[in-house]
Every structure is written in structure tokens, then in C-alpha cells.
């Protein structure tokens, strides 16, 4: 006999009382990037940074929250550049215990829709992906993203170890 559990959840914008959960699950998820960083730089985000993003009208975190327990099951940082009509997201984070349930895909779709609503219509998404995270590219391509051909320097080279040449590959998608 197989049992299938159902998950009741909602997607919403983060509030200040979510900051601790955002920092915790984001830093847990980004331990996957530790292989190319110096040991003292394994954290991805601080509480101060999360608060700054939540307070900015063109940035936020979107959360998947259990309707039963109110536990944060996933988060994504999202931001919109009105002057360029560009949407961006990053720090897609789903704790391992909630993995393989489509929550990452839901976070990406929610980020796209958030940016589209900020633009009041179609928007172009640009997302930088670490070149050495080869496991991520097929997943994003499955979501409709394509390699733009643009490669940019990593924004904080001081945190990198010397074993890898880390760059950001920009992937894009037009959201109609």
C-alpha cells in the first residue's frame, strides 16, 4: 500500500517576522555552493540583507508557507528593474526535507508572475547562475530559460577559493 501525502501551502510575500526563516533556509540551501568559497564565507545572506530586500518596493522574498503549521517551506529573492523592464530572481531555497515536490518550480513561477505584475504586462527575466553549478542548468532549461550567451564576473571575488574560475552565466526567459 502506498500513501501519498498532500501538502497544503500558500505563496506570499515575506514580512519582517519571516526574516529568521528566510536566512535559515537560504543559508542551508546555499551550503551547496560551499565548494567554491573560502570556509568563512558559507553563509549566503544575513538578517540585515533580508530586511533591506523586504523593505525595498522593487524587491522582496516570496515564500511557500504551510497552511497547517505556518512553516516556511521555500523562498526566493525577487527584484524588478522598472527602468529596464527586467525581472530577476535568485536564492531559490527549498530545505531538503521539502525537496522533490515541485516547490522550486513553484517559486520560479511565482517570481516570474511577481515581476510580470510589477511591469503590468510581459517582462523579460534575467537570472545569473554560477557556472560551476552545472546541475542547475538542465533544471532551469526545463523551466523555459535559455543561455543568453552573457557571462559576467562573480560579484564578490574575495569570498572565492582558488580552485575554481567562478563566473555567472546569465539565463533569460520572456514572460508573456
mmCIF file of C-alpha atoms in Angstrom, residues 32-33 35-37 129-137 151 154 160-161 163-169:
data_model
loop_
_atom_site.group_PDB
_atom_site.id
_atom_site.type_symbol
_atom_site.label_atom_id
_atom_site.label_comp_id
_atom_site.label_asym_id
_atom_site.label_seq_id
_atom_site.Cartn_x
_atom_site.Cartn_y
_atom_site.Cartn_z
ATOM 1 C CA UNK A 32 25.743 23.526 -1.950
ATOM 2 C CA UNK A 33 27.925 26.446 -3.069
ATOM 3 C CA UNK A 35 32.860 24.045 -2.568
ATOM 4 C CA UNK A 36 33.983 27.213 -4.356
ATOM 5 C CA UNK A 37 34.048 29.563 -1.363
ATOM 6 C CA UNK A 129 23.686 31.172 -12.429
ATOM 7 C CA UNK A 130 27.086 30.078 -11.097
ATOM 8 C CA UNK A 131 28.987 28.460 -13.980
ATOM 9 C CA UNK A 132 30.229 25.582 -11.795
ATOM 10 C CA UNK A 133 26.706 24.653 -10.652
ATOM 11 C CA UNK A 134 26.264 22.501 -13.742
ATOM 12 C CA UNK A 135 23.423 20.622 -12.029
ATOM 13 C CA UNK A 136 21.235 23.738 -12.167
ATOM 14 C CA UNK A 137 21.295 24.450 -15.902
ATOM 15 C CA UNK A 151 28.876 35.685 -18.821
ATOM 16 C CA UNK A 154 31.188 36.924 -9.831
ATOM 17 C CA UNK A 160 36.160 32.595 -3.628
ATOM 18 C CA UNK A 161 38.777 29.938 -3.101
ATOM 19 C CA UNK A 163 40.221 26.088 -7.044
ATOM 20 C CA UNK A 164 37.575 27.336 -9.487
ATOM 21 C CA UNK A 165 37.120 30.124 -12.015
ATOM 22 C CA UNK A 166 33.676 31.237 -10.888
ATOM 23 C CA UNK A 167 31.572 33.349 -13.229
ATOM 24 C CA UNK A 168 27.868 33.999 -13.652
ATOM 25 C CA UNK A 169 26.087 32.688 -16.728
#
